[in-house]
Amino acid sequence: MHRGRGLFVGVIAVLALLLTGITACGGGPRGGGTQLRVLVAVDPQYPEQQRAWLDRVTQRFKAKSGADLTFETFASAGEEQTKIQTSIVSGDGPDVYHLGSTFTPVAFATKGFQVLSEADWQQIGGRDRFVPESLGMSGPDPAHQIGVPVSTRPYGMVYNTAMFRAAGIGAPPAAWDEFVADAKRLNQPAAGVYGTALDYADGYDPWKFIWMFTLQGGGRLVSDDLKQARLDSPEVGASVGAYFDLLTRHHVADPKSVGWRSAQALAAFVNGKAAMLPMVTPNAVPALEGSAVKGQYAFAPMPLVPPGAASRPAGGLAAGTIVSGDNIAIASYSRQKDLALSYLELITSIDEQLDYSQTLGVLPANAEAARRQAEAHPQLAPLVAAERTAVPTTFTGAWSDVQLGLANVVTQSLPALTNGSYDPDAVRGLLAQANQKVQSSLNRQGR
Amino acid sequence: MSPATVLPGRARGAGPSAPVARPGRRERRPLWLMLPGLALLGLVVVLPFGLAVWMGFLDLDQYTLRDWLGAPFIGLANFTEALTTSTMPHSLWLSVTFALLTTAVAAPIGLVAALTVNGRVPARGLVRSLYLVPYVIPQFATGSLWQMLLQPDGAVNKVLRAFGLEGSNEWLIGPPAFWALVAVDVWASWAFIYLMALAGLQTISTELYEAADLDGVTWRQKVRYVVLPQLRGPLSLGLILSTLQHFNNFTLPFVLFGSPAPEAVNVLPVNIYQTSFQVFRFGLGSAMSVLALIILAIPAWIYLRSVRLDAKPQEAGA
C-alpha cells in the first residue's frame, strides 16, 4: 500500500516537473523587442517568387525598424487553423497572421486578435490608404476591426473575345439571363465547345454562385441582425436551382463539368472548349497568358442582375464578388504591437503593394497602388472595377457553417446533376439541414 | 528465471499448498525505475486522452476557444448529439463496413502474394520489392493519382469499357464512390498483409515442410494444415492492425473526394475533421473521437484476448 502510494506520488511529481518545464518554455519572454514573427500562406502558384519577396520584405523591415522579421509558413487551411488554435490556447505563437478574408469573421469570433484603435489605424497610414471595399471584411463594424487588408482577389468572368466576335456578340453580359442567351449562341456541343465552363465539384466556387444569386435577388443567407439563418428561404432555394439550371435546363456547360474543380474549368477555357468562365480572379492570368487563348481573352465583372429578372428587385444587391483577399491581424497575446503596426505600415505602402501584387498575381488593397496597377495592366481594369462593387460576406463566426452547408448541398446533388436533373425537394431538404447547423452556430454566438 | 523475478505464489509447478515465497527487502523489484516510462505514458497518452474526454463535455467552439477551460460544461450533450442528431452513426456504419470489407479483400491478396515469393522463385528480390510499391507510396500521392484515374474520361473507365463494362461517371461524386474508395485502399494497403504473412512464413521451419512432403500431402493440404496454423499469430495481428488502419484512414478519402465528401464516403475520420476543424465544434468532435475510440477498443480487446498478448507471462506459457 505504501509502495503503491509512493509510486503514484512519484509519477505525479515527474509529470508536474515535466509540465512545469513545458509551461516555462512557453511562457518565457518572447521576442525581446527585436523580432516579429509572421505567419503567411505558401503560395503554391509562385513559390520561388514568394520566397524572394519574403527576403526583400525582411531586408526592408530591418532597414525601417531595426528589427528582425521571421516568416513562418503554412501550406493548407487546416495547417493554418491548427496553428491559430494552438497559439490562441497556449498564448504563444506568431505575432502577426495573414488570414483569408472569409476566415476573418471566425478569427474575430475567437477573440484571439487585437481590435485596432483609431491610433493604430493612423500608425498604419489611415483607412483612407485602402480601397474602401477591401475593409469590408476587417471587422463587424468600423469600431471593431482586426484585419488590415493586404491584397484583394475580386471575382469576375473571363470571356473569349474571338468567339464573341464570331458569334456577333459585342459586349459581355450584364444580366444572368443575357449570360444564358449569349452562352446558347456560343454553344457548339457537337464540336465539344460550350458557352461556359463551370466547376460544380469545386469546394469553393459553387457557394459563391449561390451567395451571388441570392443577394442579387434580394435574399440573404443570414439575417442582417445575425440572429436568423436563411438558408431555407425560397430565395436561396431558387438560387441553387438557377445555378443547376445552367447545366440541366440551359445545357450551356459541358456535362463533364459536374465533376470539375476550378482548375479543370480553367483548363477547358484556355483550351478553347468554353467561351466564358465565371468566378475567376487575377490569379488566372499566368495560365491565360501561357495558353492558346493569349490575346483573345478579356475580363469582365460578373452580371449583376439575377437569373429570371430584367432588373434587380427591391432589396437586391449589386453583388458580383465577395470581398476576397488577405487580411493581416495581430495576435492578442503579442507583445510586439508597435513592430506589428510598423510591419503593416510597410506592407500596405504603395511601393510594397505594387511589388506584392506583381509578385503574387493579386490586386493591391492600397487604393493608389490599385489605381496604378489598373493603369499599367488595362486587362485587369474590369476586375479592379469589380472590387469597387464587392459585397462582404456576412461577418459572423457561423460563416464556416454557411460555406460548408452550401457546398454540401451541391456535393450531394452531383449524382443527380450527372443524370441531367435535380430534385428540388431534395435540395430543399439539404438546405434545411444546413440551415439548422448555421442557426445552431448563430445561437451559440449569441449566448 | 531468477528468484527475484518469480511472482509470489505463482511459480510454475507450485501447488495450492506450496509455501508462498515472500521476497525480502533486497529482492523487491525496483519499480521506481518505471517512473520515467510511466511519466511519459501519462504525458503522451493519458493526459491528451483525458483532455479529449473532458473536451467532450464542454461546449467548446470558435466562440469559447480562447478560454477553453472556461467553456460551458454541458454534460453528455455532445455525446448525445453525436449519437442521435449528427451524421456520426451513418459515418460510423460506413467506416466499419469500409474497414471490414477492405481487410477482407486485402487479406487473401496479401496472403497469396506472400506464398508466391516465399520459396525460391526467379527474381524473388525484385518481385518482393515491386509488391511493396503501392504500400510505400504516400497516401496523398495515391489519392491524387487515383483521382485522375477515376475521372469520367480517366483510365479506369477506359479500361472497363475496353472490356465491355459500363464504367461510371460517378466514381468520385456518387454512390459508386464507396466502391472506388474500397478498391483504391485495397490497392494501397494489401502489401501490409503480405508483409505480415511473409514474416510469418519465414519463421516456419523447413522440417515441417519436409515432414509434410514425406507424408505425401498435396500443396493445398500443406497450406491448410502446415502454413495457415503457423501463420495464425502474425496473420491475426495483421488483420486487426489492418482493420484499425482502414477505419482510421483519413488521408485517402480526404484527398480523393475532398470536403464536404459525398454521402457515400463521408467516413468517420473525415466527419470528425469537418466537425472539429471546418465548423470548429471542438467539443462535439472530441465526443465523436472518444466514441470512436471506445468502438475501436472492442475488436482490439477481442484480438488481444484471442492471441493472449495481454496475458501474464506465466498464463501465456501455461
mmCIF file of N, CA and C in Angstrom, chain A residues 141-209:
data_model
loop_
_atom_site.group_PDB
_atom_site.id
_atom_site.type_symbol
_atom_site.label_atom_id
_atom_site.label_comp_id
_atom_site.label_asym_id
_atom_site.label_seq_id
_atom_site.Cartn_x
_atom_site.Cartn_y
_atom_site.Cartn_z
ATOM 1 N N ASP A 141 -17.821 45.987 -37.585
ATOM 2 C CA ASP A 141 -18.121 47.405 -37.776
ATOM 3 C C ASP A 141 -16.808 48.177 -37.624
ATOM 4 N N PRO A 142 -16.803 49.458 -38.016
ATOM 5 C CA PRO A 142 -15.529 50.205 -38.004
ATOM 6 C C PRO A 142 -14.876 50.294 -36.624
ATOM 7 N N ALA A 143 -15.655 50.150 -35.583
ATOM 8 C CA ALA A 143 -15.072 50.258 -34.244
ATOM 9 C C ALA A 143 -14.461 48.939 -33.766
ATOM 10 N N HIS A 144 -14.707 47.864 -34.503
ATOM 11 C CA HIS A 144 -14.201 46.552 -34.064
ATOM 12 C C HIS A 144 -13.525 45.839 -35.228
ATOM 13 N N GLN A 145 -12.462 46.436 -35.718
ATOM 14 C CA GLN A 145 -11.767 45.834 -36.859
ATOM 15 C C GLN A 145 -10.465 45.181 -36.397
ATOM 16 N N ILE A 146 -10.241 43.947 -36.873
ATOM 17 C CA ILE A 146 -8.995 43.244 -36.535
ATOM 18 C C ILE A 146 -8.106 43.053 -37.760
ATOM 19 N N GLY A 147 -8.704 43.100 -38.961
ATOM 20 C CA GLY A 147 -7.961 42.755 -40.169
ATOM 21 C C GLY A 147 -7.585 43.975 -40.990
ATOM 22 N N VAL A 148 -6.331 44.027 -41.385
ATOM 23 C CA VAL A 148 -5.862 45.082 -42.282
ATOM 24 C C VAL A 148 -5.672 44.439 -43.653
ATOM 25 N N PRO A 149 -6.387 44.932 -44.678
ATOM 26 C CA PRO A 149 -6.293 44.265 -45.981
ATOM 27 C C PRO A 149 -4.914 44.442 -46.606
ATOM 28 N N VAL A 150 -4.387 43.358 -47.124
ATOM 29 C CA VAL A 150 -3.062 43.424 -47.760
ATOM 30 C C VAL A 150 -3.162 43.107 -49.245
ATOM 31 N N SER A 151 -4.229 42.435 -49.647
ATOM 32 C CA SER A 151 -4.422 42.155 -51.073
ATOM 33 C C SER A 151 -5.899 41.895 -51.321
ATOM 34 N N THR A 152 -6.303 42.039 -52.569
ATOM 35 C CA THR A 152 -7.687 41.708 -52.919
ATOM 36 C C THR A 152 -7.667 40.732 -54.092
ATOM 37 N N ARG A 153 -8.674 39.879 -54.115
ATOM 38 C CA ARG A 153 -8.832 38.924 -55.221
ATOM 39 C C ARG A 153 -10.280 38.980 -55.691
ATOM 40 N N PRO A 154 -10.672 40.064 -56.340
ATOM 41 C CA PRO A 154 -12.071 40.151 -56.756
ATOM 42 C C PRO A 154 -12.400 39.103 -57.811
ATOM 43 N N TYR A 155 -13.627 38.620 -57.754
ATOM 44 C CA TYR A 155 -14.068 37.625 -58.735
ATOM 45 C C TYR A 155 -14.758 38.319 -59.900
ATOM 46 N N GLY A 156 -14.493 37.815 -61.077
ATOM 47 C CA GLY A 156 -15.150 38.313 -62.267
ATOM 48 C C GLY A 156 -15.284 37.173 -63.249
ATOM 49 N N MET A 157 -15.538 37.516 -64.500
ATOM 50 C CA MET A 157 -15.568 36.457 -65.509
ATOM 51 C C MET A 157 -14.561 36.789 -66.601
ATOM 52 N N VAL A 158 -14.123 35.762 -67.318
ATOM 53 C CA VAL A 158 -13.240 35.964 -68.445
ATOM 54 C C VAL A 158 -13.959 35.376 -69.657
ATOM 55 N N TYR A 159 -13.834 36.057 -70.803
ATOM 56 C CA TYR A 159 -14.520 35.543 -71.995
ATOM 57 C C TYR A 159 -13.582 35.564 -73.185
ATOM 58 N N ASN A 160 -13.901 34.703 -74.145
ATOM 59 C CA ASN A 160 -13.069 34.549 -75.336
ATOM 60 C C ASN A 160 -13.531 35.575 -76.373
ATOM 61 N N THR A 161 -12.713 36.597 -76.607
ATOM 62 C CA THR A 161 -13.127 37.702 -77.481
ATOM 63 C C THR A 161 -13.306 37.237 -78.926
ATOM 64 N N ALA A 162 -12.479 36.279 -79.350
ATOM 65 C CA ALA A 162 -12.600 35.789 -80.738
ATOM 66 C C ALA A 162 -13.938 35.081 -80.930
ATOM 67 N N MET A 163 -14.317 34.269 -79.958
ATOM 68 C CA MET A 163 -15.601 33.566 -80.059
ATOM 69 C C MET A 163 -16.764 34.554 -80.005
ATOM 70 N N PHE A 164 -16.614 35.562 -79.165
ATOM 71 C CA PHE A 164 -17.680 36.572 -79.069
ATOM 72 C C PHE A 164 -17.849 37.275 -80.423
ATOM 73 N N ARG A 165 -16.716 37.646 -81.029
ATOM 74 C CA ARG A 165 -16.792 38.323 -82.334
ATOM 75 C C ARG A 165 -17.441 37.417 -83.372
ATOM 76 N N ALA A 166 -17.002 36.160 -83.382
ATOM 77 C CA ALA A 166 -17.539 35.224 -84.370
ATOM 78 C C ALA A 166 -19.045 35.027 -84.206
ATOM 79 N N ALA A 167 -19.516 35.123 -82.964
ATOM 80 C CA ALA A 167 -20.953 34.930 -82.707
ATOM 81 C C ALA A 167 -21.720 36.241 -82.805
ATOM 82 N N GLY A 168 -20.998 37.327 -83.091
ATOM 83 C CA GLY A 168 -21.652 38.627 -83.226
ATOM 84 C C GLY A 168 -22.099 39.227 -81.912
ATOM 85 N N ILE A 169 -21.432 38.862 -80.848
ATOM 86 C CA ILE A 169 -21.774 39.415 -79.529
ATOM 87 C C ILE A 169 -20.779 40.530 -79.221
ATOM 88 N N GLY A 170 -21.326 41.723 -78.990
ATOM 89 C CA GLY A 170 -20.453 42.888 -78.870
ATOM 90 C C GLY A 170 -19.871 43.116 -77.497
ATOM 91 N N ALA A 171 -20.563 42.693 -76.464
ATOM 92 C CA ALA A 171 -20.098 43.022 -75.106
ATOM 93 C C ALA A 171 -20.438 41.880 -74.155
ATOM 94 N N PRO A 172 -19.693 41.785 -73.076
ATOM 95 C CA PRO A 172 -20.010 40.715 -72.103
ATOM 96 C C PRO A 172 -21.366 40.987 -71.453
ATOM 97 N N PRO A 173 -22.015 39.940 -70.984
ATOM 98 C CA PRO A 173 -23.371 40.098 -70.434
ATOM 99 C C PRO A 173 -23.379 40.872 -69.118
ATOM 100 N N ALA A 174 -24.466 41.625 -68.931
ATOM 101 C CA ALA A 174 -24.614 42.391 -67.689
ATOM 102 C C ALA A 174 -25.685 41.779 -66.789
ATOM 103 N N ALA A 175 -26.478 40.862 -67.347
ATOM 104 C CA ALA A 175 -27.528 40.170 -66.571
ATOM 105 C C ALA A 175 -27.375 38.668 -66.800
ATOM 106 N N TRP A 176 -27.838 37.871 -65.839
ATOM 107 C CA TRP A 176 -27.633 36.433 -65.959
ATOM 108 C C TRP A 176 -28.469 35.820 -67.075
ATOM 109 N N ASP A 177 -29.641 36.387 -67.351
ATOM 110 C CA ASP A 177 -30.417 35.872 -68.487
ATOM 111 C C ASP A 177 -29.684 36.154 -69.799
ATOM 112 N N GLU A 178 -29.026 37.317 -69.834
ATOM 113 C CA GLU A 178 -28.214 37.650 -71.008
ATOM 114 C C GLU A 178 -27.025 36.681 -71.118
ATOM 115 N N PHE A 179 -26.470 36.349 -69.962
ATOM 116 C CA PHE A 179 -25.359 35.382 -69.919
ATOM 117 C C PHE A 179 -25.800 34.055 -70.539
ATOM 118 N N VAL A 180 -26.997 33.612 -70.167
ATOM 119 C CA VAL A 180 -27.501 32.336 -70.688
ATOM 120 C C VAL A 180 -27.747 32.450 -72.194
ATOM 121 N N ALA A 181 -28.348 33.577 -72.611
ATOM 122 C CA ALA A 181 -28.635 33.756 -74.041
ATOM 123 C C ALA A 181 -27.337 33.758 -74.851
ATOM 124 N N ASP A 182 -26.335 34.485 -74.351
ATOM 125 C CA ASP A 182 -25.037 34.511 -75.039
ATOM 126 C C ASP A 182 -24.421 33.112 -75.081
ATOM 127 N N ALA A 183 -24.501 32.442 -73.957
ATOM 128 C CA ALA A 183 -23.895 31.109 -73.877
ATOM 129 C C ALA A 183 -24.550 30.153 -74.870
ATOM 130 N N LYS A 184 -25.862 30.289 -75.050
ATOM 131 C CA LYS A 184 -26.542 29.416 -76.010
ATOM 132 C C LYS A 184 -26.080 29.713 -77.442
ATOM 133 N N ARG A 185 -25.834 31.004 -77.720
ATOM 134 C CA ARG A 185 -25.352 31.359 -79.064
ATOM 135 C C ARG A 185 -23.931 30.842 -79.291
ATOM 136 N N LEU A 186 -23.176 30.756 -78.217
ATOM 137 C CA LEU A 186 -21.780 30.318 -78.333
ATOM 138 C C LEU A 186 -21.640 28.797 -78.259
ATOM 139 N N ASN A 187 -22.719 28.140 -77.865
ATOM 140 C CA ASN A 187 -22.681 26.685 -77.651
ATOM 141 C C ASN A 187 -22.476 25.912 -78.956
ATOM 142 N N GLN A 188 -21.522 25.016 -78.967
ATOM 143 C CA GLN A 188 -21.361 24.099 -80.105
ATOM 144 C C GLN A 188 -21.042 22.715 -79.552
ATOM 145 N N PRO A 189 -22.013 22.072 -78.928
ATOM 146 C CA PRO A 189 -21.734 20.796 -78.257
ATOM 147 C C PRO A 189 -21.133 19.754 -79.183
ATOM 148 N N ALA A 190 -21.554 19.782 -80.436
ATOM 149 C CA ALA A 190 -21.032 18.770 -81.365
ATOM 150 C C ALA A 190 -19.523 18.902 -81.520
ATOM 151 N N ALA A 191 -19.034 20.134 -81.391
ATOM 152 C CA ALA A 191 -17.590 20.369 -81.513
ATOM 153 C C ALA A 191 -16.902 20.327 -80.148
ATOM 154 N N GLY A 192 -17.671 20.006 -79.126
ATOM 155 C CA GLY A 192 -17.092 19.958 -77.780
ATOM 156 C C GLY A 192 -16.836 21.333 -77.194
ATOM 157 N N VAL A 193 -17.488 22.350 -77.746
ATOM 158 C CA VAL A 193 -17.320 23.722 -77.246
ATOM 159 C C VAL A 193 -18.636 24.167 -76.603
ATOM 160 N N TYR A 194 -18.520 24.745 -75.424
ATOM 161 C CA TYR A 194 -19.720 25.151 -74.686
ATOM 162 C C TYR A 194 -19.682 26.636 -74.373
ATOM 163 N N GLY A 195 -20.853 27.167 -74.099
ATOM 164 C CA GLY A 195 -20.961 28.595 -73.823
ATOM 165 C C GLY A 195 -20.189 29.008 -72.586
ATOM 166 N N THR A 196 -20.152 28.139 -71.600
ATOM 167 C CA THR A 196 -19.445 28.480 -70.368
ATOM 168 C C THR A 196 -18.805 27.232 -69.766
ATOM 169 N N ALA A 197 -17.804 27.462 -68.954
ATOM 170 C CA ALA A 197 -17.210 26.373 -68.165
ATOM 171 C C ALA A 197 -17.646 26.573 -66.716
ATOM 172 N N LEU A 198 -18.028 25.484 -66.056
ATOM 173 C CA LEU A 198 -18.447 25.548 -64.651
ATOM 174 C C LEU A 198 -17.711 24.472 -63.875
ATOM 175 N N ASP A 199 -17.707 24.605 -62.560
ATOM 176 C CA ASP A 199 -16.941 23.660 -61.729
ATOM 177 C C ASP A 199 -17.773 23.234 -60.515
ATOM 178 N N TYR A 200 -18.778 22.403 -60.794
ATOM 179 C CA TYR A 200 -19.710 22.027 -59.732
ATOM 180 C C TYR A 200 -19.043 21.247 -58.593
ATOM 181 N N ALA A 201 -17.933 20.550 -58.879
ATOM 182 C CA ALA A 201 -17.304 19.734 -57.828
ATOM 183 C C ALA A 201 -16.242 20.507 -57.046
ATOM 184 N N ASP A 202 -16.097 21.775 -57.343
ATOM 185 C CA ASP A 202 -15.104 22.569 -56.613
ATOM 186 C C ASP A 202 -15.589 22.814 -55.173
ATOM 187 N N GLY A 203 -14.648 22.910 -54.287
ATOM 188 C CA GLY A 203 -15.022 23.089 -52.879
ATOM 189 C C GLY A 203 -15.397 24.524 -52.528
ATOM 190 N N TYR A 204 -15.090 25.479 -53.400
ATOM 191 C CA TYR A 204 -15.278 26.886 -53.035
ATOM 192 C C TYR A 204 -16.200 27.666 -53.974
ATOM 193 N N ASP A 205 -16.075 27.440 -55.283
ATOM 194 C CA ASP A 205 -16.825 28.276 -56.227
ATOM 195 C C ASP A 205 -18.342 28.128 -56.122
ATOM 196 N N PRO A 206 -18.880 26.901 -55.993
ATOM 197 C CA PRO A 206 -20.350 26.782 -56.020
ATOM 198 C C PRO A 206 -21.067 27.647 -54.984
ATOM 199 N N TRP A 207 -20.542 27.717 -53.752
ATOM 200 C CA TRP A 207 -21.275 28.509 -52.759
ATOM 201 C C TRP A 207 -21.266 29.992 -53.119
ATOM 202 N N LYS A 208 -20.243 30.409 -53.875
ATOM 203 C CA LYS A 208 -20.189 31.829 -54.274
ATOM 204 C C LYS A 208 -21.282 32.148 -55.302
ATOM 205 N N PHE A 209 -21.559 31.188 -56.201
ATOM 206 C CA PHE A 209 -22.670 31.396 -57.137
ATOM 207 C C PHE A 209 -23.982 31.542 -56.362
#
